[in-house]
C-alpha positions as a printed NumPy array, in Angstrom:
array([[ -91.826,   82.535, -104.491],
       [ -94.448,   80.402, -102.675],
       [ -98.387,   81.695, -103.146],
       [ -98.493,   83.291,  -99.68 ],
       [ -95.65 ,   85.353, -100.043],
       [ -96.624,   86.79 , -103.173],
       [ -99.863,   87.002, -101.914],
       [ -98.669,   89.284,  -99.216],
       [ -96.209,   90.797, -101.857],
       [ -99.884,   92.025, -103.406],
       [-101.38 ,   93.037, -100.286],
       [ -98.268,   95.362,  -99.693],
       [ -98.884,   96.995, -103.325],
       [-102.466,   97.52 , -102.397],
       [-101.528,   99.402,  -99.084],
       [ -98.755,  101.313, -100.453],
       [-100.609,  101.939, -103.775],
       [-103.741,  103.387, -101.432],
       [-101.412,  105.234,  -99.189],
       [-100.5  ,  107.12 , -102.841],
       [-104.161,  107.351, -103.628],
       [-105.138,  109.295, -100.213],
       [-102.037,  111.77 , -100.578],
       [-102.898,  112.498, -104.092],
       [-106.822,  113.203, -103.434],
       [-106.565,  114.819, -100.079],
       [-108.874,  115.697,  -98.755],
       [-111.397,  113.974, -100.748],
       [-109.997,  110.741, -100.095],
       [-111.116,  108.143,  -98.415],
       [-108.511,  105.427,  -97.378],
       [-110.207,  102.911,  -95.143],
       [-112.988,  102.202,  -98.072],
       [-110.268,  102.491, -100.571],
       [-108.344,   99.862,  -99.107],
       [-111.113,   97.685,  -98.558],
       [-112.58 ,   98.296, -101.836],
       [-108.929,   97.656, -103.481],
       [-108.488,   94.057, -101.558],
       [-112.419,   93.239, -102.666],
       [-111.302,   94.214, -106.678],
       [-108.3  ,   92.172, -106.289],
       [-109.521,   88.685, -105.143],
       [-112.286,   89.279, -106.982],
       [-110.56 ,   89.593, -110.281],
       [-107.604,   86.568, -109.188],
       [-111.311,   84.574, -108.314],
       [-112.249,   85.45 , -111.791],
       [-108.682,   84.5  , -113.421],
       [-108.988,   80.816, -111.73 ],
       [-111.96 ,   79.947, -113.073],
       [-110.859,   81.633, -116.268],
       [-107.923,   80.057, -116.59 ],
       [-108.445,   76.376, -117.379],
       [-109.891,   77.504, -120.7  ],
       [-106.454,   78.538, -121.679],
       [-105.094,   75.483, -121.546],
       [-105.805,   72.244, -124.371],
       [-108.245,   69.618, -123.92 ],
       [-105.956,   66.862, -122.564],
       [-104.52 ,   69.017, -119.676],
       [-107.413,   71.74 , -118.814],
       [-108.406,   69.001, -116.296],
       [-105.086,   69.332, -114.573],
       [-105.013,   73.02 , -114.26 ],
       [-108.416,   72.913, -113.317],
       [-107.683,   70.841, -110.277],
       [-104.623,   72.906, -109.415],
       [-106.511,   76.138, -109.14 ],
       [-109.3  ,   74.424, -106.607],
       [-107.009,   75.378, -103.56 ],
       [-106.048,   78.969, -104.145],
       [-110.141,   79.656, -105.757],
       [-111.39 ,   78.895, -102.598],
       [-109.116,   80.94 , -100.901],
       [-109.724,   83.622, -103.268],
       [-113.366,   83.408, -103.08 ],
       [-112.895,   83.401,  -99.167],
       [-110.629,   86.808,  -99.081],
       [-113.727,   88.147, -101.763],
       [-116.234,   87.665,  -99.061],
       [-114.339,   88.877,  -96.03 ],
       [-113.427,   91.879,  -98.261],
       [-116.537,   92.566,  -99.433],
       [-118.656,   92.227,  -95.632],
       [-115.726,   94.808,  -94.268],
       [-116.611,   97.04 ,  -97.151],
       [-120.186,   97.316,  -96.042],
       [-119.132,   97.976,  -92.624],
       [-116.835,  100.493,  -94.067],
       [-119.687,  102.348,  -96.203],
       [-121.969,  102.174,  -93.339],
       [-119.451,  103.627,  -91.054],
       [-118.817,  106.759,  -94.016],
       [-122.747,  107.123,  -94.62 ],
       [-123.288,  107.545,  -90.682],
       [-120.617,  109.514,  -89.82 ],
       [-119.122,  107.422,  -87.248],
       [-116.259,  105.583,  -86.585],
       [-116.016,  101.697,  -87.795],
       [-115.379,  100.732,  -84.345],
       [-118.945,  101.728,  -83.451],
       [-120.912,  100.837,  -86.364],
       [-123.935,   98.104,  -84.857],
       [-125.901,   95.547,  -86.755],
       [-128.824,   97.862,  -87.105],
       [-126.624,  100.56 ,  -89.058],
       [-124.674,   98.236,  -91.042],
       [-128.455,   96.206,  -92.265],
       [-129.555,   99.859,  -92.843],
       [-127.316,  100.908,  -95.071],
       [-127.284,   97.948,  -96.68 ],
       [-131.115,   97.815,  -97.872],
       [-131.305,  101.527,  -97.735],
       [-128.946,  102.639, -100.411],
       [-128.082,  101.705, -103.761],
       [-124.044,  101.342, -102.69 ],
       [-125.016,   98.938, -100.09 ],
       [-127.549,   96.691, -102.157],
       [-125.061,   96.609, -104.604],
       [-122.309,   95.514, -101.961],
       [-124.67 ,   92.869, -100.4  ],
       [-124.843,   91.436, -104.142],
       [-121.431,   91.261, -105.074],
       [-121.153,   89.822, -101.133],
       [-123.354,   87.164, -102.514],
       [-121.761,   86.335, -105.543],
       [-118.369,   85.813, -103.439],
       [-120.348,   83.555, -100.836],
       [-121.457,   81.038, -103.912],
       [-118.532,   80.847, -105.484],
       [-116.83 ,   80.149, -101.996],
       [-119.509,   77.379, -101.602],
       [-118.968,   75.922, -105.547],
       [-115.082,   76.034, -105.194],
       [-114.968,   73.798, -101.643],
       [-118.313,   71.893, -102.161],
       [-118.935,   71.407, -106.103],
       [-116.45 ,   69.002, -107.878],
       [-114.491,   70.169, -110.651],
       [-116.229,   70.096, -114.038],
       [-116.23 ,   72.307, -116.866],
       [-120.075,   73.555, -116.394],
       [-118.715,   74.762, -112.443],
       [-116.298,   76.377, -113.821],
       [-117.907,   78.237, -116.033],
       [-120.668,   78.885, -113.613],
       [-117.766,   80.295, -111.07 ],
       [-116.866,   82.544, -113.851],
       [-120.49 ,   83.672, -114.884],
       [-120.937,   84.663, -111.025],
       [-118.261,   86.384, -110.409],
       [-118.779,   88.52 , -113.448],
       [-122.096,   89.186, -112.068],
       [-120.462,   89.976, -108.997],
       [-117.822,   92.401, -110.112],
       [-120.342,   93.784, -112.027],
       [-123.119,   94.739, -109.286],
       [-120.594,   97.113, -107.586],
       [-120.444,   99.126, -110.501],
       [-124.25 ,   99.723, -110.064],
       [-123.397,  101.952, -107.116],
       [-120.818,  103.474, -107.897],
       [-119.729,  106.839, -108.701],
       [-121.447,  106.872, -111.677],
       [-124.312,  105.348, -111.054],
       [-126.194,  108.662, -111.884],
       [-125.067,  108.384, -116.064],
       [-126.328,  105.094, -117.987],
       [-123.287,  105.662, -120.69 ],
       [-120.873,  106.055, -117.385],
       [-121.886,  103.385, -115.348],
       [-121.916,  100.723, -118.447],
       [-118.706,  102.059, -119.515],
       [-117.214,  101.309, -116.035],
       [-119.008,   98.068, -115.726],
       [-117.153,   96.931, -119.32 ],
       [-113.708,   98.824, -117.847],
       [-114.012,   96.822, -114.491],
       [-114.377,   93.504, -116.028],
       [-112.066,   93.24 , -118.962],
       [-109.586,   94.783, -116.462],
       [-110.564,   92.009, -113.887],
       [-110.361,   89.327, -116.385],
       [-106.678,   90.468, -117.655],
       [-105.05 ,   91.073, -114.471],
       [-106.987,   88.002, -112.687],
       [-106.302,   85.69 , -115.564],
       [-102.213,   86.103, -115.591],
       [-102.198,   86.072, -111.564],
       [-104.45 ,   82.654, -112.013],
       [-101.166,   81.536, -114.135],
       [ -98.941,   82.578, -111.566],
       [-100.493,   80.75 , -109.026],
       [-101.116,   77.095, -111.302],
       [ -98.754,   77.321, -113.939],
       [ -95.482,   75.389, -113.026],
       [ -93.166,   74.313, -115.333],
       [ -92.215,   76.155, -119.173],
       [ -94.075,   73.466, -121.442],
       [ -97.361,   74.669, -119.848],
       [ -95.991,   78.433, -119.996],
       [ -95.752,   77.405, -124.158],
       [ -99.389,   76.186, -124.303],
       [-101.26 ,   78.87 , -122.42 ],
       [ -99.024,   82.312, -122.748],
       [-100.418,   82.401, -127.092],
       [-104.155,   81.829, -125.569],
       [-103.405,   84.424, -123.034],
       [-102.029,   87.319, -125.118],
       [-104.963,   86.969, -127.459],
       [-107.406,   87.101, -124.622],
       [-105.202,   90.165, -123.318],
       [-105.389,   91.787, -126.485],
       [-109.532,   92.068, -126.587],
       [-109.441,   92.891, -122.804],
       [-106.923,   95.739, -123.422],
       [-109.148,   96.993, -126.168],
       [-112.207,   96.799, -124.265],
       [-110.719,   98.528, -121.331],
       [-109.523,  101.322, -122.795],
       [-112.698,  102.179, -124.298],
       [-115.15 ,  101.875, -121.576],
       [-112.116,  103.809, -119.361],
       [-112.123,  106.635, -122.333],
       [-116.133,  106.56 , -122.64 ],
       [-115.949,  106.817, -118.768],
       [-113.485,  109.608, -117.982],
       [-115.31 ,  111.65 , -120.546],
       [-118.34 ,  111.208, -118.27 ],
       [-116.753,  112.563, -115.238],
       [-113.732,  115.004, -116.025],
       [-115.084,  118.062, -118.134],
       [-111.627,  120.141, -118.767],
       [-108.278,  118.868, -118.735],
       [-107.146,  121.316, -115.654],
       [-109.576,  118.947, -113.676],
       [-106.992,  116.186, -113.976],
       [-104.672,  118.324, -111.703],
       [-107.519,  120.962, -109.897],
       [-109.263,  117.426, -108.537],
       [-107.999,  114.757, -105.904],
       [-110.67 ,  112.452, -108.638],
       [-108.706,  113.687, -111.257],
       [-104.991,  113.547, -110.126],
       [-105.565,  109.983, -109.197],
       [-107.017,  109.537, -112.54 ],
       [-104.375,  110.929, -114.217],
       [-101.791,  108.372, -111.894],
       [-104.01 ,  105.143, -113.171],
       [-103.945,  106.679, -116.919],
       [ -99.966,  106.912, -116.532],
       [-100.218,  103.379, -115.517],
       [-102.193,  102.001, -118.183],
       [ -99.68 ,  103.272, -120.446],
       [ -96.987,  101.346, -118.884],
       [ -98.896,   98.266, -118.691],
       [ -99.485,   98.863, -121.963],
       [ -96.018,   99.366, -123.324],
       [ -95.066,   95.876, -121.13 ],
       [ -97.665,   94.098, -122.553],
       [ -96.352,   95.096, -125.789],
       [ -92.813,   94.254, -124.962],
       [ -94.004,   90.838, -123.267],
       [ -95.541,   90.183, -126.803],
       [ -92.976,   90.956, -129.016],
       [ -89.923,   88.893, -126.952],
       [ -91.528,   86.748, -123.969],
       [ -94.178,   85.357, -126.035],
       [ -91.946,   83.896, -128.889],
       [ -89.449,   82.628, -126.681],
       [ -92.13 ,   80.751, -123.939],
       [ -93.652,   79.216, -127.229],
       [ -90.291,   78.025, -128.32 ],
       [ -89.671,   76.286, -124.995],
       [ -86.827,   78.958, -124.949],
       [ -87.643,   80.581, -121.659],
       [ -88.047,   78.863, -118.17 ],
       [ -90.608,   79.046, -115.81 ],
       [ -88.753,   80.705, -113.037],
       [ -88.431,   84.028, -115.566],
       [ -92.17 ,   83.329, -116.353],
       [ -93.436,   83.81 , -113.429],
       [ -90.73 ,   86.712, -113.026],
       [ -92.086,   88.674, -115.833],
       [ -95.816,   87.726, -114.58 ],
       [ -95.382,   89.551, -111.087],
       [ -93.105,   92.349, -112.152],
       [ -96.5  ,   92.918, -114.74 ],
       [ -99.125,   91.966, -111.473],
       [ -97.256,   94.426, -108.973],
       [ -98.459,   97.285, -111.214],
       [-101.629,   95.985, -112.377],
       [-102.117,   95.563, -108.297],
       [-101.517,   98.924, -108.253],
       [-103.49 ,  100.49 , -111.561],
       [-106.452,   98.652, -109.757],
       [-106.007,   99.986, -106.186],
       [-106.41 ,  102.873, -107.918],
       [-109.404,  102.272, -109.786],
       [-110.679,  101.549, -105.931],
       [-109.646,  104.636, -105.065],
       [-111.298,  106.615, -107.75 ],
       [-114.795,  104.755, -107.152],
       [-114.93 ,  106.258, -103.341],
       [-113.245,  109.83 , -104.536],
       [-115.269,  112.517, -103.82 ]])
C-alpha cells in the first residue's frame, strides 16, 4: 500500500467514523465541524509522530529515518493547516448561524479574535503554518526536529483551551494530557507506517515504540477518566446524551485498542525483534491498529463539538 492510498484509506475512516458520530448524537451533533475537527486531530497527531519518530530509532540510522519522514511531514503539516483554516470557517459559520457558503472575511476575523474557540484555532493554525515552514525550509537536524515536535505539542494543545471544557481547570488539563499522549501514540505508529521499510528497522524501533506506547496508554486513560468524570454525572447519561453515547462508542474503542496493543505486545513484538516477522505483516498489523485509532479519534472530534 503506497502513502496516498492509505492516506485516503484514513480519510475514509474519518468520514465514515463521523457519519457514526452524527447518527449517534442527533441532534446535538454537528458533522461539518466534526469532520473538520477529526482531519485537523489526525494530521496533527501523524505531524507529531514524524517528528517523533526518529528518536525511536539508534544513533547510526536516526539520520536516515529522519530524512525519510521530510516528504510526508511537510505534507502533514500542509493538510494541518488547510484543516485547521476550514475549521475556523466552520466555527464561524456555527457561531453566526449561517451557512459556510456565506461566511465573509469580516465574520470569519470576528470570530476568530472574539472568542476563546477561535483564538485557540488561530493558534493551533499557527503552530501548523511553522512547522509547514521548518519541514520544507529548515534542514534536517536533531534540534528541528525536536523543535517540530515541541510546536506541534503546543499546537494540539491550544485547541484544548477552547474546548468543551474549557469552563473546568481539572477538565480542560485532563483533556489537554488525553489529547496528546493519544496524538503521540497513534501519530507515532502511523509515522512508522509511512518511513519504516524493511523488518530489520521494524526490530530496532517496534521495543522503543511499545515502551513509549505503554506511558502514552497510561497517561491517556487517566486524563480520559479524570475528564469524563468532569462532564458525565450518572451513568444513564452515557445512553440519555448524544455527548454521552458517543462517549460510550470511543470508551468501547479504547478497550479494543487496548486489548490489540496487548496482543501486538505479547506476539508481534517478540517476533519483529527476532527478525521473525516481515515488513509487509508490519505494516499490516500497523493499519489494521491505525484504522481504529482513526476512528477512536474522529470520535474524540466529535465529542469536542457535541452539544
Amino acid at each position: 500500500m503506497t502513502r496516498t492510498h492509505a492516506a485516503l484509506g484514513g480519510l475514509l475512516v474519518v468520514l465514515a467514523a463521523s457519519g457514526a458520530a452524527w447518527a449517534l448524537a442527533y441532534p446535538q451533533a454537528a458533522p461539518a465541524q466534526a469532520v473538520v475537527r477529526a482531519v485537523a486531530d489526525c494530521a496533527a497527531a501523524v505531524t507529531l509522530g514524524l517528528a517523533t519518530a526518529p528518536a525511536l530509532e539508534d544513533g547510526r540510522h536516526r539520520t536516515e529515518l529522519m530524512h525519510r519522514a521530510e516528504a510526508p511531514l511537510a505534507v502533514a503539516a500542509g493538510v494541518w493547516l488547510v484543516a485547521e483554516l476550514c475549521r475556523l470557517v466552520v466555527g464561524a459559520a456555527a457561531a453566526a448561524a449561517m451557512p459556510v457558503t456565506r461566511v465573509g472575511l469580516g465574520t470569519a476575523l470576528e470570530f476568530a479574535s472574539a472568542t476563546a474557540v477561535g483564538r485557540s484555532g488561530v493558534f493551533s493554525a499557527a503552530a501548523a503554518g511553522v512547522v509547514l515552514l521548518l519541514a520544507v525550509a529548515a534542514p534536517r537536524t536533531a534540534p528541528v526536529t525536536v523543535a517540530v515536535a515541541g510546536v506541534t505539542a503546543v499546537g494540539l494543545v491550544a485547541r484544548t483551551i477552547g474546548g468543551h471544557m474549557a469552563a473546568s481547570a481539572l477538565g480542560g488539563a485532563a483533556i489537554a494530557v488525553h489529547a496528546l499522549t493519544a496524538a503521540l501514540w497513534c501519530g507515532t505508529l502511523a509515522a512508522l507506517v509511512l518511513t519504516v521499510e524493511h523488518r530489520g528497522q521494524w526490530a530496532r524501533v517496534l521495543p522503543r515504540f511499545s515502551e513509549l506506547s505503554l506511558g502514552c496508554v497510561i497517561a491517556l486513560l487517566a486524563g480520559g477518566v479524570a475528564g469524563a468524570l468532569v462532564v458525565i454525572g450518572s451513568p444513564s447519561q452515557l445512553f440519555g446524551t448524544g455527548y454521552g453515547r458517543v462517549l460510550l462508542i470511543k470508551i468501547v474503542l479504547t478497550v479494543v485498542l487496548l486489548a490489540l496493543a496487548w496482543s501486538n505486545r505479547a506476539r508481534w513484538l517478540p517476533a519483529a525483534k527476532s527478525h521473525r516477522v516481515t515488513a509487509y505483516l508490519s505494516r499490516s498489523r500497523s493499519l489494521t491498529e491505525l484504522a481504529i485509532m482513526t476512528v477512536a479519534l474522529t470520535m474524540a472530534a466529535a465529542l469536542s463539538v457535541t452539544g
